[in-house]
C-alpha cells in the first residue's frame, strides 16, 4: 500500500482521543472544502476503499476471514445447533484472548481508519450476536481486544463504535474491473456478516442508489446557483432541474425495488438482518453492550449504539433538506422508549463527519428553493417542485412496500428458524430502534403534505 497522501483526508489529523493539542488544528475538517462529496461518486469515496488492513492488524482481518469462510448462525436463532454454538464459542474465546493492537498508525490515514472501523464493527456485531444470550442478563461485555481499538478509531472518525451505513455501504466495495470507472454495475461488496449473496445484494442496492444520486446532487447544486440570481430565466432553469430531479428520484425508487432481484426477503429477515441489531433493536432494548475497561482507557461507555440503517444515507437526507421537507420529516418521533431525539436527527451522528458538515451547510443555505417557489407565484415552477416532492413520496411508498415484505410479513409468518427473540406484534423495531410502521408512514405522509398548493388554486381560494 502506498503511503503517498492522495486526498485531503490523508492530511495529518489530531489524536481526538487525547483532545486537540494547543495550537493544533483538525486539518482534515478545515481542508474538507468539498465535504468529501465527489462529483463522480457522490457520498461514496471516489478512490476504492481499502479492502484489507496491513499485516500488523492481521489478527483482526483473519478473525473476520474465519467467519466469512464458514459463517455462523445467529445465536438466538431457533435453528441453531449445539455444534454451531460450540464453534462460535471457540471463535469468541479467540477474540477475548487477542492482544489490544496499537492504532497509532491509523491517526494519519483516513482509509486505514475506515477499514479498521469496518473490520472492528463487523467483529463486534458477530461477537455479540453469535452468542446465545442469557435472557436474564442485562448486559453483554465487549472484550478489550476489539472494544478499545474500536473506541479509539471511532473517536478519530467521530463515528459511534458500532456498525454503520458507512461501514456496510460507503466503505465496503471494490470495483469488479479496476480498469473501468466506478459505476452502478462495476462494483462489488467486500465484507458481510452472513456470507450470503443476499447480504451483498442488499448493500449493493444502497450503493447503486448513492451512485445514481450523484446526478441529484449536481441538480441541487445547479438549482442553488440559479436561485442566487432568482430572476425569470433562473426560475425556468430551476423548474427544468426539478423535473429532472423527479426523474432521478423515480430511478432511485426503481433501484430500491430491484433489491428483490438478489435479496430474498426470508433470507434477509432470518439470516442477514439479525446481525445488524444494535443495542436498541429488537424487543429487549435494555440489554446494554459494555465495553470492557473503557474507563481505564479514558472512554465513557458509548450511548449511540443503534444498528446500521439506510436512514443514515446522506443522499436521502440531502434531498429532504433541499426540498425543505426536512422540517417536517426529520421531526417524526419513532416513539422509541430509549431515545428522546427524533430518529433522523439522531442518524446524523452515524454519518461520516464531512457529510454531516455538508448537510449542515446545505440546511444553512439562505436561498431555499421552496421559499422561491412560494414567492414566485409561478404555476410551472410550483408544478416542478411538487413533482419532485411527489417522486420522494413515491420513493417512500416503495420503501414501505419493501419493509412490509422484508420485515413485517416475515415477522408475521412463522418459519421454523424464526428468531426466538423477535417480536411478532405491531410494535416491530427497526435496526435503528424505531417502531417502524408508524415511523415510516409518518415520514411518508409528511413528505406528501409538503406539496404546495397550485397557484391557480390559491388564486381561486385566496383565504
Ligand atoms: C430490503 C431493503 C430495506 C429494508 C428492509 C429497509 C428497512 C428500513 C427500516 C426498518 C427503517 C426504519 C429505520 C430503522 O430503524 O432502521 C428504514 C429507514 C430508512 N431507510 Fe430503509 N430499508 C431498505 C432499503 C433501503 C434503501 C436501499 C434505502 C436507500 C438508500 C433506504 C432508505 C431509508 C431511509 C432514508 C430511511 C429513513 C426513513 C425515511 O427517510 O423514510 N432503505 N429502512
Short mmCIF file of C-alpha atoms and ligand atoms in Angstrom, two decimals:
data_model
loop_
_atom_site.label_atom_id
_atom_site.label_comp_id
_atom_site.label_asym_id
_atom_site.label_seq_id
_atom_site.Cartn_x
_atom_site.Cartn_y
_atom_site.Cartn_z
CA UNK A 1 0.00 0.00 0.00
CA UNK A 2 1.33 3.43 -0.91
CA UNK A 3 1.81 5.93 1.90
CA UNK A 4 1.51 8.89 -0.50
CA UNK A 5 -1.22 11.32 0.62
CA UNK A 6 -3.69 11.07 -2.27
CA UNK A 7 -6.51 13.07 -0.82
CA UNK A 8 -7.05 15.96 1.56
CA UNK A 9 -8.46 13.46 4.04
CA UNK A 10 -4.98 11.93 4.28
CA UNK A 11 -3.60 15.11 5.86
CA UNK A 12 -2.29 14.81 9.44
CA UNK A 13 -5.05 14.65 11.98
CA UNK A 14 -5.03 15.37 15.69
CA UNK A 15 -5.48 12.50 18.09
CA UNK A 16 -9.05 13.12 19.22
CA UNK A 17 -8.77 10.50 21.92
CA UNK A 18 -6.45 12.85 23.80
CA UNK A 19 -8.10 16.03 22.57
CA UNK A 20 -6.74 18.59 20.15
CA UNK A 21 -3.36 19.82 21.32
CA UNK A 22 -2.87 23.54 21.81
CA UNK A 23 -2.03 25.23 18.53
CA UNK A 24 -3.08 22.16 16.55
CA UNK A 25 -5.99 22.28 14.13
CA UNK A 26 -8.16 19.49 12.77
CA UNK A 27 -6.84 19.93 9.26
CA UNK A 28 -8.99 17.11 7.93
CA UNK A 29 -12.07 19.18 8.64
CA UNK A 30 -10.66 22.53 7.58
CA UNK A 31 -9.40 21.02 4.36
CA UNK A 32 -12.76 19.46 3.65
CA UNK A 33 -13.85 22.37 1.47
CA UNK A 34 -15.65 19.90 -0.78
CA UNK A 35 -17.15 17.99 2.19
CA UNK A 36 -15.76 14.72 0.80
CA UNK A 37 -18.60 14.68 -1.72
CA UNK A 38 -17.18 13.61 -5.07
CA UNK A 39 -18.64 14.94 -8.34
CA UNK A 40 -18.36 11.41 -9.82
CA UNK A 41 -19.32 9.17 -6.90
CA UNK A 42 -21.22 11.50 -4.53
CA UNK A 43 -21.14 10.28 -0.94
CA UNK A 44 -19.24 7.14 -1.97
CA UNK A 45 -15.46 7.75 -1.94
CA UNK A 46 -14.03 8.12 -5.43
CA UNK A 47 -10.96 6.02 -4.58
CA UNK A 48 -11.93 2.41 -3.83
CA UNK A 49 -11.75 1.86 -0.05
CA UNK A 50 -9.04 -0.36 1.45
CA UNK A 51 -10.14 -3.99 1.30
CA UNK A 52 -7.61 -5.26 3.86
CA UNK A 53 -5.55 -3.76 6.66
CA UNK A 54 -1.75 -4.17 6.54
CA UNK A 55 -0.17 -7.26 8.18
CA UNK A 56 0.21 -5.55 11.55
CA UNK A 57 -3.56 -5.93 12.06
CA UNK A 58 -3.80 -9.40 10.51
CA UNK A 59 -5.29 -10.77 13.76
CA UNK A 60 -8.46 -8.73 13.14
CA UNK A 61 -8.69 -9.49 9.43
CA UNK A 62 -8.08 -13.22 9.94
CA UNK A 63 -10.74 -13.37 12.69
CA UNK A 64 -13.17 -11.92 10.15
CA UNK A 65 -11.93 -14.32 7.43
CA UNK A 66 -12.69 -17.24 9.74
CA UNK A 67 -16.33 -16.13 9.87
CA UNK A 68 -16.61 -15.36 6.17
CA UNK A 69 -15.25 -18.74 5.06
CA UNK A 70 -17.64 -20.57 7.37
CA UNK A 71 -20.38 -18.15 8.52
CA UNK A 72 -22.02 -18.52 11.91
CA UNK A 73 -25.70 -18.87 12.64
CA UNK A 74 -27.04 -16.07 14.77
CA UNK A 75 -27.02 -17.19 18.42
CA UNK A 76 -30.72 -16.70 19.18
CA UNK A 77 -31.97 -18.47 16.05
CA UNK A 78 -34.25 -21.38 16.80
CA UNK A 79 -32.37 -23.32 14.12
CA UNK A 80 -29.02 -23.19 15.94
CA UNK A 81 -27.42 -26.48 16.98
CA UNK A 82 -25.03 -27.24 19.85
CA UNK A 83 -22.27 -27.75 17.28
CA UNK A 84 -22.92 -24.25 15.86
CA UNK A 85 -22.76 -22.73 19.32
CA UNK A 86 -19.56 -24.58 20.18
CA UNK A 87 -17.89 -23.36 17.01
CA UNK A 88 -18.87 -19.73 17.63
CA UNK A 89 -17.79 -20.07 21.27
CA UNK A 90 -14.28 -21.12 20.15
CA UNK A 91 -14.14 -18.05 17.91
CA UNK A 92 -15.43 -15.76 20.67
CA UNK A 93 -12.75 -17.04 23.03
CA UNK A 94 -10.13 -16.39 20.36
CA UNK A 95 -11.36 -12.75 20.25
CA UNK A 96 -11.27 -12.48 24.05
CA UNK A 97 -7.64 -13.68 24.16
CA UNK A 98 -6.36 -11.36 21.42
CA UNK A 99 -3.98 -8.57 22.49
CA UNK A 100 -5.09 -4.92 22.16
CA UNK A 101 -3.42 -3.91 18.90
CA UNK A 102 -2.00 -0.45 18.52
CA UNK A 103 -3.97 2.10 16.48
CA UNK A 104 -1.45 4.97 16.50
CA UNK A 105 -0.56 4.36 12.83
CA UNK A 106 -4.19 4.94 11.83
CA UNK A 107 -4.26 8.51 13.04
CA UNK A 108 -2.66 9.83 9.86
CA UNK A 109 -4.67 7.73 7.44
CA UNK A 110 -8.38 8.11 6.74
CA UNK A 111 -8.51 4.93 4.54
CA UNK A 112 -6.88 2.86 7.34
CA UNK A 113 -9.28 4.30 9.91
CA UNK A 114 -12.27 3.48 7.73
CA UNK A 115 -11.22 -0.11 7.10
CA UNK A 116 -10.35 -0.55 10.79
CA UNK A 117 -13.80 0.76 11.84
CA UNK A 118 -15.48 -1.59 9.37
CA UNK A 119 -13.49 -4.68 10.46
CA UNK A 120 -13.85 -4.00 14.19
CA UNK A 121 -17.55 -3.13 13.93
CA UNK A 122 -18.29 -6.35 11.99
CA UNK A 123 -16.29 -8.30 14.62
CA UNK A 124 -18.29 -6.55 17.36
CA UNK A 125 -21.70 -7.43 15.88
CA UNK A 126 -20.63 -11.02 15.12
CA UNK A 127 -19.20 -11.37 18.65
CA UNK A 128 -22.42 -10.12 20.26
CA UNK A 129 -24.94 -11.95 18.07
CA UNK A 130 -23.21 -15.32 17.55
CA UNK A 131 -23.72 -15.97 21.23
CA UNK A 132 -26.86 -17.50 22.73
CA UNK A 133 -27.77 -14.80 25.23
CA UNK A 134 -28.86 -15.46 28.77
CA UNK A 135 -32.36 -13.89 28.85
CA UNK A 136 -31.78 -12.84 32.48
CA UNK A 137 -28.54 -10.99 31.73
CA UNK A 138 -28.86 -7.24 31.24
CA UNK A 139 -25.51 -6.70 29.54
CA UNK A 140 -23.06 -8.09 27.01
CA UNK A 141 -19.38 -7.45 27.73
CA UNK A 142 -17.34 -6.36 24.71
CA UNK A 143 -13.77 -7.67 25.11
CA UNK A 144 -10.93 -5.11 25.21
CA UNK A 145 -9.21 -6.60 22.17
CA UNK A 146 -11.93 -5.30 19.85
CA UNK A 147 -13.65 -2.75 22.12
CA UNK A 148 -10.68 -0.48 22.91
CA UNK A 149 -9.33 -0.16 19.34
CA UNK A 150 -12.90 0.37 18.12
CA UNK A 151 -13.42 3.18 20.64
CA UNK A 152 -10.12 4.75 19.56
CA UNK A 153 -10.79 4.52 15.83
CA UNK A 154 -14.38 5.73 16.31
CA UNK A 155 -13.14 8.75 18.27
CA UNK A 156 -10.80 9.64 15.40
CA UNK A 157 -13.53 9.22 12.79
CA UNK A 158 -16.15 10.86 15.06
CA UNK A 159 -18.47 7.89 14.45
CA UNK A 160 -20.25 5.70 17.02
CA UNK A 161 -18.41 2.43 17.85
CA UNK A 162 -20.99 0.28 16.07
CA UNK A 163 -21.74 -0.95 12.54
CA UNK A 164 -22.95 1.97 10.41
CA UNK A 165 -24.21 2.53 6.85
CA UNK A 166 -20.73 3.93 6.11
CA UNK A 167 -19.20 0.54 7.06
CA UNK A 168 -21.71 -1.65 5.23
CA UNK A 169 -22.16 0.51 2.12
CA UNK A 170 -19.92 3.57 1.64
CA UNK A 171 -16.59 1.93 2.57
CA UNK A 172 -17.45 -1.68 1.73
CA UNK A 173 -16.91 -2.01 -2.01
CA UNK A 174 -14.34 -2.65 -4.71
CA UNK A 175 -14.60 -2.23 -8.48
CA UNK A 176 -15.27 -5.50 -10.33
CA UNK A 177 -12.95 -4.31 -13.11
CA UNK A 178 -10.41 -1.82 -11.66
CA UNK A 179 -9.52 -0.58 -15.16
CA UNK A 180 -13.06 0.81 -15.62
CA UNK A 181 -14.67 3.74 -13.78
CA UNK A 182 -16.75 3.07 -10.68
CA UNK A 183 -20.38 2.63 -11.74
CA UNK A 184 -23.64 1.06 -10.57
CA UNK A 185 -22.66 -2.15 -12.42
CA UNK A 186 -18.89 -2.10 -11.85
CA UNK A 187 -18.96 -2.55 -8.09
CA UNK A 188 -18.92 -5.49 -5.68
CA UNK A 189 -19.26 -5.86 -1.92
CA UNK A 190 -16.18 -6.82 0.13
CA UNK A 191 -17.32 -7.77 3.66
CA UNK A 192 -20.50 -9.37 5.01
CA UNK A 193 -21.56 -10.90 8.32
CA UNK A 194 -23.67 -13.75 6.95
CA UNK A 195 -21.58 -14.64 3.88
CA UNK A 196 -24.75 -14.69 1.75
CA UNK A 197 -25.13 -13.19 -1.75
CA UNK A 198 -28.39 -11.72 -0.39
CA UNK A 199 -26.45 -9.55 2.06
CA UNK A 200 -24.15 -8.40 -0.77
CA UNK A 201 -27.16 -7.51 -2.91
CA UNK A 202 -28.77 -5.64 -0.02
CA UNK A 203 -25.67 -3.41 0.35
CA UNK A 204 -25.30 -3.09 -3.42
CA UNK A 205 -28.85 -1.73 -3.66
CA UNK A 206 -27.86 1.18 -1.42
CA UNK A 207 -24.52 1.68 -3.23
CA UNK A 208 -26.35 1.89 -6.55
CA UNK A 209 -28.80 4.39 -5.08
CA UNK A 210 -25.86 6.50 -3.85
CA UNK A 211 -24.23 6.39 -7.30
CA UNK A 212 -27.46 7.18 -9.17
CA UNK A 213 -27.93 10.01 -6.68
CA UNK A 214 -24.81 11.80 -7.96
CA UNK A 215 -26.95 13.44 -10.65
CA UNK A 216 -29.39 14.57 -7.95
CA UNK A 217 -26.53 16.30 -6.10
CA UNK A 218 -25.49 18.01 -9.32
CA UNK A 219 -29.07 19.20 -9.98
CA UNK A 220 -29.32 20.53 -6.41
CA UNK A 221 -26.08 22.46 -6.85
CA UNK A 222 -27.17 23.89 -10.22
CA UNK A 223 -30.56 24.88 -8.76
CA UNK A 224 -28.99 26.68 -5.80
CA UNK A 225 -26.62 28.54 -8.15
CA UNK A 226 -29.62 29.72 -10.19
CA UNK A 227 -31.57 30.59 -7.04
CA UNK A 228 -28.79 33.11 -6.29
CA UNK A 229 -29.91 35.01 -9.43
CA UNK A 230 -33.60 34.25 -8.85
CA UNK A 231 -34.92 36.02 -11.98
CA UNK A 232 -37.42 34.66 -14.56
CA UNK A 233 -34.74 32.81 -16.52
CA UNK A 234 -33.35 31.28 -13.33
CA UNK A 235 -36.84 30.12 -12.34
CA UNK A 236 -37.33 28.48 -15.72
CA UNK A 237 -33.99 26.73 -15.38
CA UNK A 238 -34.66 25.56 -11.82
CA UNK A 239 -38.06 24.23 -12.95
CA UNK A 240 -36.21 22.11 -15.53
CA UNK A 241 -33.75 20.90 -12.88
CA UNK A 242 -36.63 19.97 -10.53
CA UNK A 243 -38.33 17.97 -13.31
CA UNK A 244 -35.04 16.14 -13.89
CA UNK A 245 -34.63 15.64 -10.14
CA UNK A 246 -38.06 13.98 -10.04
CA UNK A 247 -36.89 11.58 -12.76
CA UNK A 248 -33.69 10.77 -10.85
CA UNK A 249 -35.76 10.08 -7.70
CA UNK A 250 -38.00 7.75 -9.75
CA UNK A 251 -34.81 5.90 -10.78
CA UNK A 252 -33.84 5.63 -7.11
CA UNK A 253 -37.25 4.02 -6.48
CA UNK A 254 -36.69 1.52 -9.33
CA UNK A 255 -33.24 0.69 -7.92
CA UNK A 256 -34.79 0.23 -4.49
CA UNK A 257 -37.37 -2.23 -5.89
CA UNK A 258 -34.55 -4.11 -7.64
CA UNK A 259 -33.42 -5.26 -4.17
CA UNK A 260 -35.85 -8.14 -4.85
CA UNK A 261 -33.66 -9.37 -7.72
CA UNK A 262 -30.92 -10.66 -5.42
CA UNK A 263 -32.05 -10.46 -1.81
CA UNK A 264 -34.67 -12.94 -0.70
CA UNK A 265 -37.00 -11.50 2.00
CA UNK A 266 -36.85 -14.63 4.14
CA UNK A 267 -33.03 -14.86 3.94
CA UNK A 268 -32.84 -11.14 4.73
CA UNK A 269 -35.10 -11.41 7.75
CA UNK A 270 -33.78 -14.66 9.21
CA UNK A 271 -30.12 -14.74 8.20
CA UNK A 272 -28.90 -11.23 7.35
CA UNK A 273 -30.78 -8.69 9.46
CA UNK A 274 -30.22 -10.31 12.88
CA UNK A 275 -26.50 -9.42 12.64
CA UNK A 276 -27.35 -5.72 12.25
CA UNK A 277 -29.10 -5.36 15.59
CA UNK A 278 -27.72 -2.60 17.76
CA UNK A 279 -28.36 -2.05 21.44
CA UNK A 280 -31.85 -0.61 20.86
CA UNK A 281 -33.10 -3.01 18.13
CA UNK A 282 -35.45 -5.84 18.93
CA UNK A 283 -37.79 -6.32 21.84
CA UNK A 284 -35.22 -6.12 24.64
CA UNK A 285 -33.58 -2.69 24.39
CA UNK A 286 -32.44 -2.85 28.00
CA UNK A 287 -29.59 -5.23 27.10
CA UNK A 288 -26.52 -2.99 27.21
CA UNK A 289 -23.20 -3.55 25.50
CA UNK A 290 -20.46 -2.74 28.00
CA UNK A 291 -17.01 -2.02 26.62
CA UNK A 292 -14.62 -3.79 28.97
CA UNK A 293 -12.10 -1.43 30.62
CA UNK A 294 -13.38 1.54 28.59
CA UNK A 295 -12.98 3.90 31.58
CA UNK A 296 -9.46 2.62 32.26
CA UNK A 297 -8.51 3.69 28.72
CA UNK A 298 -10.17 7.09 29.13
CA UNK A 299 -13.51 6.45 27.42
CA UNK A 300 -17.09 6.75 28.61
CA UNK A 301 -19.46 3.91 27.77
CA UNK A 302 -20.96 4.90 24.39
CA UNK A 303 -24.59 6.00 24.18
CA UNK A 304 -25.32 5.94 20.45
CA UNK A 305 -25.35 2.23 19.61
CA UNK A 306 -28.11 1.73 17.02
CA UNK A 307 -27.62 -0.80 14.24
CA UNK A 308 -26.88 0.20 10.62
CA UNK A 309 -29.78 1.67 8.66
CA UNK A 310 -30.09 3.36 5.27
CA UNK A 311 -31.76 6.08 7.35
CA UNK A 312 -28.07 7.10 7.69
CA UNK A 313 -27.86 7.82 3.94
CA UNK A 314 -26.74 11.42 3.47
CA UNK A 315 -28.25 11.36 -0.03
CA UNK A 316 -31.87 10.93 1.08
CA UNK A 317 -31.21 13.36 3.93
CA UNK A 318 -29.87 15.92 1.43
CA UNK A 319 -32.97 15.54 -0.76
CA UNK A 320 -35.16 16.24 2.27
CA UNK A 321 -33.18 19.37 3.12
CA UNK A 322 -33.01 20.65 -0.45
CA UNK A 323 -36.79 20.30 -0.89
CA UNK A 324 -37.39 21.70 2.66
CA UNK A 325 -39.19 18.51 3.61
CA UNK A 326 -36.74 18.02 6.48
CA UNK A 327 -38.55 20.43 8.81
CA UNK A 328 -41.50 18.03 8.80
CA UNK A 329 -39.93 14.59 8.20
CA UNK A 330 -36.93 14.93 10.49
CA UNK A 331 -39.17 15.76 13.41
CA UNK A 332 -41.04 12.43 13.24
CA UNK A 333 -40.53 10.69 16.55
CA UNK A 334 -40.17 6.94 16.45
CA UNK A 335 -41.89 6.50 19.84
CA UNK A 336 -38.81 4.60 20.86
CA UNK A 337 -38.52 4.14 24.60
CA UNK A 338 -34.76 4.67 24.61
CA UNK A 339 -34.25 7.96 22.71
CA UNK A 340 -35.65 11.45 23.09
CA UNK A 341 -34.32 12.88 19.82
CA UNK A 342 -36.14 12.16 16.52
CA UNK A 343 -34.61 9.18 14.68
CA UNK A 344 -33.49 11.04 11.55
CA UNK A 345 -31.88 13.81 13.62
CA UNK A 346 -30.08 11.16 15.63
CA UNK A 347 -28.88 9.35 12.49
CA UNK A 348 -26.70 12.33 11.54
CA UNK A 349 -24.27 11.23 14.26
CA UNK A 350 -23.81 7.95 12.33
CA UNK A 351 -22.80 9.67 9.08
CA UNK A 352 -19.17 10.46 8.17
CA UNK A 353 -18.30 13.83 9.74
CA UNK A 354 -17.64 15.62 6.43
CA UNK A 355 -21.06 14.54 5.16
CA UNK A 356 -22.62 15.83 8.38
CA UNK A 357 -20.88 19.13 7.72
CA UNK A 358 -22.22 19.10 4.15
CA UNK A 359 -25.80 18.61 5.40
CA UNK A 360 -25.39 21.38 7.98
CA UNK A 361 -24.07 23.66 5.22
CA UNK A 362 -26.99 22.74 2.94
CA UNK A 363 -29.50 23.35 5.73
CA UNK A 364 -27.96 26.79 6.38
CA UNK A 365 -28.42 27.77 2.72
CA UNK A 366 -30.33 31.08 2.79
CA UNK A 367 -31.87 30.60 -0.70
CA UNK A 368 -34.34 27.81 -0.09
CA UNK A 369 -35.97 26.53 -3.28
CA UNK A 370 -39.33 26.09 -1.54
CA UNK A 371 -39.31 29.78 -0.48
CA UNK A 372 -38.52 30.83 -4.03
CA UNK A 373 -41.40 28.69 -5.36
CA UNK A 374 -43.77 30.27 -2.84
CA UNK A 375 -42.76 33.84 -3.57
CA UNK A 376 -42.65 33.38 -7.35
CA UNK A 377 -46.40 32.54 -7.77
CA UNK A 378 -45.36 30.68 -10.92
CA UNK A 379 -47.57 27.74 -11.92
CA UNK A 380 -44.87 25.79 -13.81
CA UNK A 381 -42.33 26.27 -11.02
CA UNK A 382 -44.85 25.08 -8.40
CA UNK A 383 -45.67 22.03 -10.51
CA UNK A 384 -41.98 21.18 -10.97
CA UNK A 385 -41.37 21.50 -7.22
CA UNK A 386 -44.42 19.33 -6.49
CA UNK A 387 -43.27 16.71 -8.99
CA UNK A 388 -40.02 16.32 -7.02
CA UNK A 389 -41.98 16.08 -3.74
CA UNK A 390 -44.32 13.53 -5.31
CA UNK A 391 -41.33 11.47 -6.53
CA UNK A 392 -39.89 11.44 -3.00
CA UNK A 393 -43.27 10.40 -1.62
CA UNK A 394 -43.38 7.55 -4.18
CA UNK A 395 -39.85 6.53 -3.12
CA UNK A 396 -41.10 6.30 0.46
CA UNK A 397 -44.24 4.39 -0.64
CA UNK A 398 -41.92 1.89 -2.37
CA UNK A 399 -39.72 1.73 0.71
CA UNK A 400 -42.71 0.90 2.91
CA UNK A 401 -43.67 -1.88 0.46
CA UNK A 402 -40.14 -3.27 0.71
CA UNK A 403 -40.15 -3.04 4.50
CA UNK A 404 -43.56 -4.78 4.52
CA UNK A 405 -42.33 -7.75 2.53
CA UNK A 406 -38.83 -7.92 4.08
CA UNK A 407 -39.74 -7.39 7.73
CA UNK A 408 -43.43 -7.11 8.56
CA UNK A 409 -44.69 -10.10 6.53
CA UNK A 410 -41.66 -12.13 7.60
CA UNK A 411 -42.35 -11.43 11.27
CA UNK A 412 -45.99 -12.47 10.82
CA UNK A 413 -45.14 -15.77 9.14
CA UNK A 414 -43.68 -18.50 11.32
CA UNK A 415 -40.75 -20.18 9.59
CA UNK A 416 -39.03 -22.87 11.60
CA UNK A 417 -35.92 -20.76 12.11
CA UNK A 418 -37.72 -17.59 13.26
CA UNK A 419 -35.66 -15.79 15.83
CA UNK A 420 -36.54 -16.72 19.34
CA UNK A 421 -36.35 -13.09 20.46
CA UNK A 422 -38.09 -11.34 17.52
CA UNK A 423 -41.38 -9.56 18.07
CA UNK A 424 -44.48 -10.77 16.23
CA UNK A 425 -46.76 -7.88 17.12
CA UNK A 426 -47.36 -4.47 15.57
CA UNK A 427 -44.56 -2.78 17.54
CA UNK A 428 -41.78 -4.16 15.34
CA UNK A 429 -38.49 -2.34 15.74
CA UNK A 430 -36.11 -1.22 13.03
CA UNK A 431 -32.36 -1.84 13.39
CA UNK A 432 -32.17 1.80 14.42
CA UNK A 433 -34.64 1.14 17.23
CA UNK A 434 -37.63 2.79 15.55
CA UNK A 435 -41.14 1.47 15.93
CA UNK A 436 -41.00 1.11 12.26
CA UNK A 437 -44.54 1.08 10.87
CA UNK A 438 -45.83 4.35 12.42
CA UNK A 439 -42.43 5.95 11.92
CA UNK A 440 -42.06 5.17 8.19
CA UNK A 441 -45.69 6.09 7.47
CA UNK A 442 -45.26 9.34 9.41
CA UNK A 443 -42.21 10.31 7.33
CA UNK A 444 -44.00 9.35 4.07
CA UNK A 445 -47.19 11.27 4.95
CA UNK A 446 -45.29 14.39 5.93
CA UNK A 447 -43.38 14.23 2.64
CA UNK A 448 -46.71 14.12 0.77
CA UNK A 449 -48.07 17.04 2.78
CA UNK A 450 -45.08 19.18 1.79
CA UNK A 451 -46.52 19.69 -1.72
CA UNK A 452 -47.56 23.29 -2.32
CA UNK A 453 -50.99 24.48 -3.45
CA UNK A 454 -51.18 25.17 -7.17
CA UNK A 455 -51.06 28.88 -7.96
CA UNK A 456 -54.48 28.68 -9.70
CA UNK A 457 -55.98 27.03 -6.56
CA UNK A 458 -54.63 29.84 -4.43
CA UNK A 459 -56.00 32.44 -6.83
CA UNK A 460 -59.46 30.88 -6.76
CA UNK A 461 -59.35 30.49 -2.98
CA UNK A 462 -57.29 33.35 -1.56
CA UNK A 463 -58.27 32.53 2.02
C1 LIG B 1 -34.54 -4.66 1.95
C2 LIG B 1 -34.35 -3.34 1.88
C3 LIG B 1 -34.63 -2.39 3.03
C4 LIG B 1 -35.22 -2.61 4.24
C5 LIG B 1 -35.78 -3.91 4.79
C6 LIG B 1 -35.23 -1.35 4.95
C7 LIG B 1 -35.70 -1.16 6.23
C8 LIG B 1 -35.76 0.04 6.89
C9 LIG B 1 -36.23 0.22 8.23
C10 LIG B 1 -36.68 -0.88 9.15
C11 LIG B 1 -36.17 1.53 8.51
C12 LIG B 1 -36.62 2.20 9.82
C13 LIG B 1 -35.48 2.87 10.49
C14 LIG B 1 -34.62 1.90 11.29
O1 LIG B 1 -34.93 1.67 12.44
O2 LIG B 1 -33.63 1.40 10.74
C15 LIG B 1 -35.64 2.19 7.35
C16 LIG B 1 -35.46 3.53 7.25
C17 LIG B 1 -34.97 4.14 6.14
N1 LIG B 1 -34.50 3.52 5.01
FE1 LIG B 1 -34.63 1.58 4.57
N2 LIG B 1 -34.67 -0.39 4.15
C18 LIG B 1 -34.28 -0.99 2.99
C19 LIG B 1 -33.62 -0.41 1.95
C20 LIG B 1 -33.34 0.93 1.89
C21 LIG B 1 -32.58 1.56 0.84
C22 LIG B 1 -31.91 0.83 -0.32
C23 LIG B 1 -32.58 2.90 1.10
C24 LIG B 1 -31.91 4.00 0.32
C25 LIG B 1 -30.61 4.18 0.33
C26 LIG B 1 -33.33 3.10 2.31
C27 LIG B 1 -33.52 4.32 2.92
C28 LIG B 1 -34.09 4.50 4.14
C29 LIG B 1 -34.31 5.79 4.74
C30 LIG B 1 -33.95 7.15 4.11
C31 LIG B 1 -34.88 5.56 5.98
C32 LIG B 1 -35.34 6.63 6.99
C33 LIG B 1 -36.84 6.84 6.85
C34 LIG B 1 -37.20 7.71 5.67
O3 LIG B 1 -36.47 8.70 5.42
O4 LIG B 1 -38.21 7.42 5.00
N3 LIG B 1 -33.76 1.89 2.77
N4 LIG B 1 -35.39 1.25 6.37
#
